[in-house]
Tab-separated table of C-alpha atoms in Angstrom:
chain	number	residue	atom	x	y	z
Y	285	UNK	CA	3.631	1.553	-6.737
Y	286	UNK	CA	2.843	3.123	-3.410
Y	287	UNK	CA	4.824	2.188	-0.319
Y	288	UNK	CA	6.084	3.462	2.990
Y	289	UNK	CA	9.180	2.534	4.933
Y	290	UNK	CA	9.815	2.769	8.636
Y	291	UNK	CA	13.566	2.403	8.965
Y	292	UNK	CA	13.629	1.822	12.725
Y	293	UNK	CA	12.158	-1.297	14.311
Y	294	UNK	CA	12.448	0.295	17.733
Y	295	UNK	CA	12.934	3.752	19.205
Y	296	UNK	CA	13.933	4.309	22.821
Y	297	UNK	CA	13.458	7.647	24.529
Y	298	UNK	CA	13.376	8.918	28.093
Y	299	UNK	CA	10.187	10.374	29.493
Y	300	UNK	CA	10.072	14.130	29.003
Y	301	UNK	CA	12.396	14.072	25.998
Y	302	UNK	CA	11.225	14.784	22.462
Y	303	UNK	CA	10.518	11.783	20.261
Y	304	UNK	CA	10.629	11.180	16.525
Y	305	UNK	CA	9.401	8.113	14.663
Y	306	UNK	CA	10.523	8.098	11.057
Y	307	UNK	CA	8.592	7.321	7.900
Y	308	UNK	CA	9.508	7.743	4.250
Y	309	UNK	CA	7.132	7.236	1.380
Y	310	UNK	CA	7.031	6.460	-2.316
Y	311	UNK	CA	3.890	7.416	-4.213
Y	312	UNK	CA	2.525	8.261	-7.625
Y	313	UNK	CA	1.066	11.721	-7.428
Y	314	UNK	CA	0.326	13.626	-4.266
Y	315	UNK	CA	0.660	11.623	-1.077
Y	316	UNK	CA	-2.147	10.937	1.353
Y	317	UNK	CA	-0.404	9.852	4.568
Y	318	UNK	CA	-1.515	8.550	7.952
Y	319	UNK	CA	-0.116	7.623	11.329
Y	320	UNK	CA	-1.714	4.991	13.549
Y	321	UNK	CA	-0.854	3.708	17.004
Y	322	UNK	CA	-1.402	0.195	18.350
Y	323	UNK	CA	-1.439	-0.665	22.028
Y	324	UNK	CA	-0.958	-4.314	23.112
Y	325	UNK	CA	-3.825	-6.616	22.142
Y	326	UNK	CA	-5.732	-3.763	20.545
Y	327	UNK	CA	-6.574	-2.624	17.055
Y	328	UNK	CA	-4.906	0.370	15.455
Y	329	UNK	CA	-6.034	3.855	16.407
Y	330	UNK	CA	-5.931	6.822	14.061
Y	331	UNK	CA	-3.519	9.584	15.133
Y	332	UNK	CA	-3.353	12.032	12.251
Y	333	UNK	CA	-3.297	12.433	8.494
Y	334	UNK	CA	-1.801	14.637	5.806
Y	335	UNK	CA	-3.707	15.440	2.626
Y	336	UNK	CA	-2.554	18.868	1.600
Y	337	UNK	CA	-1.821	22.224	3.177
Y	338	UNK	CA	0.427	22.893	6.150
Y	339	UNK	CA	3.454	20.676	6.359
Y	340	UNK	CA	3.024	20.343	10.116
Y	341	UNK	CA	-0.031	18.284	10.983
Y	342	UNK	CA	-1.367	18.081	14.528
Y	343	UNK	CA	-3.134	14.998	15.797
Y	344	UNK	CA	-4.324	13.152	18.859
Y	345	UNK	CA	-2.537	12.863	22.227
Y	346	UNK	CA	-0.142	15.743	21.478
Y	347	UNK	CA	1.417	14.090	18.441
Y	348	UNK	CA	2.292	15.948	15.280
Y	349	UNK	CA	3.865	14.990	11.990
Y	350	UNK	CA	6.037	16.901	9.596
Y	351	UNK	CA	5.547	16.401	5.878
Y	352	UNK	CA	8.671	17.010	3.799
Y	353	UNK	CA	8.141	16.667	0.082
Y	354	UNK	CA	11.781	17.029	-0.947
Y	355	UNK	CA	12.850	14.270	1.425
Y	356	UNK	CA	9.653	12.221	0.876
Y	357	UNK	CA	9.281	11.908	4.614
Y	358	UNK	CA	6.442	12.088	7.110
Y	359	UNK	CA	8.016	11.812	10.548
Y	360	UNK	CA	5.903	11.560	13.691
Y	361	UNK	CA	6.945	13.815	16.565
Y	362	UNK	CA	6.053	14.759	20.097
Y	363	UNK	CA	7.799	17.471	22.115
Y	364	UNK	CA	7.711	15.597	25.426
Y	365	UNK	CA	7.283	11.820	25.592
Y	366	UNK	CA	5.158	10.045	28.183
Y	367	UNK	CA	5.559	6.476	29.414
Y	368	UNK	CA	2.000	5.898	28.205
Y	369	UNK	CA	3.134	6.689	24.639
Y	370	UNK	CA	4.920	3.331	24.562
Y	371	UNK	CA	3.270	1.410	21.738
Y	372	UNK	CA	3.644	0.276	18.148
Y	373	UNK	CA	3.375	3.024	15.535
Y	374	UNK	CA	2.455	2.552	11.895
Y	375	UNK	CA	2.796	4.905	8.966
Y	376	UNK	CA	0.473	4.338	5.992
Y	377	UNK	CA	-0.079	5.757	2.512
Y	378	UNK	CA	-3.222	5.627	0.433
Y	379	UNK	CA	-3.122	4.175	-3.049
Y	380	UNK	CA	-3.257	6.912	-5.674
Y	381	UNK	CA	-5.665	5.017	-7.933
Y	382	UNK	CA	-7.814	3.021	-5.512
Y	383	UNK	CA	-8.814	4.991	-2.435
Y	384	UNK	CA	-9.732	1.801	-0.614
Y	385	UNK	CA	-6.193	0.495	-0.626
Y	386	UNK	CA	-3.687	1.578	1.976
Y	387	UNK	CA	-0.111	0.439	2.362
Y	388	UNK	CA	1.259	0.203	5.871
Y	389	UNK	CA	4.831	0.302	7.053
Y	390	UNK	CA	6.238	-2.524	9.123
Y	391	UNK	CA	5.819	-0.588	12.359
Y	392	UNK	CA	8.118	1.015	14.918
Y	393	UNK	CA	8.013	0.057	18.562
Y	394	UNK	CA	8.353	3.111	20.788
Y	395	UNK	CA	9.701	2.537	24.283
Y	396	UNK	CA	9.497	5.469	26.674
Y	397	UNK	CA	11.409	4.877	29.878
Y	398	UNK	CA	10.672	6.691	33.141
V	130	UNK	CA	-13.198	-0.753	20.193
V	131	UNK	CA	-16.489	1.058	20.080
V	132	UNK	CA	-18.800	0.133	17.230
V	133	UNK	CA	-16.849	-2.790	15.804
V	134	UNK	CA	-16.584	-6.335	17.108
V	135	UNK	CA	-14.559	-9.251	15.825
V	136	UNK	CA	-15.235	-12.859	16.640
V	137	UNK	CA	-13.729	-15.105	17.697
V	138	UNK	CA	-10.863	-13.330	19.467
V	139	UNK	CA	-8.671	-16.421	19.352
V	140	UNK	CA	-8.864	-19.582	17.309
V	141	UNK	CA	-6.706	-22.619	16.757
V	142	UNK	CA	-7.540	-24.743	13.752
V	143	UNK	CA	-6.039	-27.581	11.789
V	144	UNK	CA	-4.477	-27.373	8.364
V	145	UNK	CA	-7.001	-27.963	5.613
V	146	UNK	CA	-10.091	-26.950	7.551
V	147	UNK	CA	-12.276	-23.998	6.572
V	148	UNK	CA	-12.425	-21.092	9.001
V	149	UNK	CA	-14.722	-18.081	9.106
V	150	UNK	CA	-13.990	-14.879	10.956
V	151	UNK	CA	-16.711	-12.356	11.619
V	152	UNK	CA	-16.661	-8.599	11.768
V	153	UNK	CA	-19.731	-6.815	13.077
V	154	UNK	CA	-20.222	-3.033	13.135
V	155	UNK	CA	-22.905	-0.822	14.615
V	156	UNK	CA	-21.757	2.389	12.910
V	157	UNK	CA	-23.610	1.854	9.623
V	158	UNK	CA	-20.389	2.549	7.718
V	159	UNK	CA	-20.357	1.635	4.059
V	160	UNK	CA	-16.743	0.501	3.827
V	161	UNK	CA	-15.284	-2.527	5.576
V	162	UNK	CA	-11.839	-4.079	5.326
V	163	UNK	CA	-9.955	-7.192	6.332
V	164	UNK	CA	-6.238	-6.919	7.064
V	165	UNK	CA	-3.683	-9.374	8.352
V	166	UNK	CA	-0.804	-8.334	10.579
V	167	UNK	CA	2.481	-10.189	10.518
V	168	UNK	CA	5.826	-9.238	12.053
V	169	UNK	CA	7.962	-7.297	9.624
V	170	UNK	CA	5.078	-6.738	7.223
V	171	UNK	CA	2.832	-4.343	9.032
V	172	UNK	CA	-0.766	-4.660	7.895
V	173	UNK	CA	-1.690	-6.010	4.488
V	174	UNK	CA	-5.101	-5.709	2.898
V	175	UNK	CA	-6.866	-9.002	2.160
V	176	UNK	CA	-10.287	-7.931	0.885
V	177	UNK	CA	-12.577	-4.990	1.258
V	178	UNK	CA	-16.221	-4.149	0.769
V	179	UNK	CA	-17.765	-0.937	-0.493
V	180	UNK	CA	-21.370	-1.965	0.082
V	181	UNK	CA	-23.678	-4.919	0.555
V	182	UNK	CA	-22.599	-7.669	-1.840
V	183	UNK	CA	-19.851	-5.399	-3.225
V	184	UNK	CA	-16.356	-6.662	-2.506
V	185	UNK	CA	-12.914	-6.517	-4.058
V	186	UNK	CA	-9.480	-8.024	-3.587
V	187	UNK	CA	-6.565	-6.552	-1.737
V	188	UNK	CA	-2.881	-7.361	-2.065
V	189	UNK	CA	-2.929	-10.750	-0.278
V	190	UNK	CA	-6.287	-12.237	-1.250
V	191	UNK	CA	-5.202	-15.740	-2.349
V	192	UNK	CA	-6.774	-18.412	-0.147
V	193	UNK	CA	-9.371	-16.038	1.268
V	194	UNK	CA	-12.943	-15.189	0.379
V	195	UNK	CA	-15.376	-12.689	1.847
V	196	UNK	CA	-19.063	-12.045	1.987
V	197	UNK	CA	-21.213	-9.124	2.980
V	198	UNK	CA	-24.929	-9.833	3.006
V	199	UNK	CA	-25.770	-7.063	5.484
V	200	UNK	CA	-24.272	-3.640	6.081
V	201	UNK	CA	-23.186	-4.589	9.572
V	202	UNK	CA	-21.455	-7.908	8.892
V	203	UNK	CA	-18.342	-8.723	6.881
V	204	UNK	CA	-17.163	-12.330	6.927
V	205	UNK	CA	-13.697	-13.571	6.047
V	206	UNK	CA	-13.351	-17.239	5.109
V	207	UNK	CA	-10.169	-19.219	4.818
V	208	UNK	CA	-11.273	-21.903	2.422
V	209	UNK	CA	-8.632	-24.440	3.451
V	210	UNK	CA	-6.418	-23.109	6.206
V	211	UNK	CA	-2.640	-23.333	5.854
V	212	UNK	CA	0.133	-22.606	8.329
V	213	UNK	CA	1.062	-19.496	6.342
V	214	UNK	CA	-2.305	-18.055	7.307
V	215	UNK	CA	-1.388	-18.048	10.973
V	216	UNK	CA	-1.686	-14.364	11.739
V	217	UNK	CA	-3.607	-11.667	13.536
V	218	UNK	CA	-6.584	-10.524	11.502
V	219	UNK	CA	-8.039	-7.060	11.824
V	220	UNK	CA	-11.281	-5.706	10.529
V	221	UNK	CA	-11.626	-1.982	9.873
V	222	UNK	CA	-14.520	0.274	8.965
V	223	UNK	CA	-14.749	3.661	7.326
V	224	UNK	CA	-17.578	5.997	6.480
V	225	UNK	CA	-15.835	7.161	3.330
V	226	UNK	CA	-13.554	5.676	0.714
V	227	UNK	CA	-9.965	6.525	1.411
V	228	UNK	CA	-10.430	6.750	5.149
V	229	UNK	CA	-10.822	10.503	5.083
V	230	UNK	CA	-11.476	10.453	8.807
V	231	UNK	CA	-9.260	7.472	9.477
V	232	UNK	CA	-10.242	3.867	9.848
V	233	UNK	CA	-11.708	2.362	13.001
V	234	UNK	CA	-10.155	-0.998	13.722
V	235	UNK	CA	-11.473	-3.949	15.667
V	236	UNK	CA	-9.437	-5.615	18.392
V	237	UNK	CA	-8.308	-8.422	16.139
V	238	UNK	CA	-8.579	-12.206	15.854
V	239	UNK	CA	-5.494	-14.254	16.549
V	240	UNK	CA	-5.604	-17.320	14.319
V	241	UNK	CA	-3.229	-20.230	14.661
V	242	UNK	CA	-3.202	-22.966	12.033
V	243	UNK	CA	-1.521	-26.160	13.233
């Protein structure tokens, strides 16, 4: 079965500092991984995805994610956090057998303080 | 969110009543999805559609039905609402199976069953 885990309910970081939001995955076959962001009272917005290729994936708003096969992780990173990055972040993995099925993590709330 | 509209945005209904949520898109995307979002669970797939009149179940489909008579509309019906169906419901669209370019999500419908 496919699944992702986000071990931290909340991450606090000061503005200007680097941030990391963690995600680990469990999949059959090669993983197809996503990160989404959700601002209050809004739907999720696509940030980036990993299919194959470079382990460092660059996405929207200066975010990037590092794929690590040996650690089965796909952590979201940003070199310098902004207060406006404060939001709920979701990691997701696509089902290996049915491309229409995605499994989302429980979400991590990122708080960036001025 | 551009190109996808959910209605209503908020609804309170009584236990045992049927409820229909509507998702309308102007992007002409083939794939449409209904998710529910609950604290601690992230997003879970209810049903999805891969074309007009073509639908399939997700991981939490019990108590829900869907219909898609036109490309632009995807309806989610709670046949007899229960308190466990109190949730925020999101519709998503995709131009390809597997969300190759990421999903586009609507702004959600907050449903309360009393």
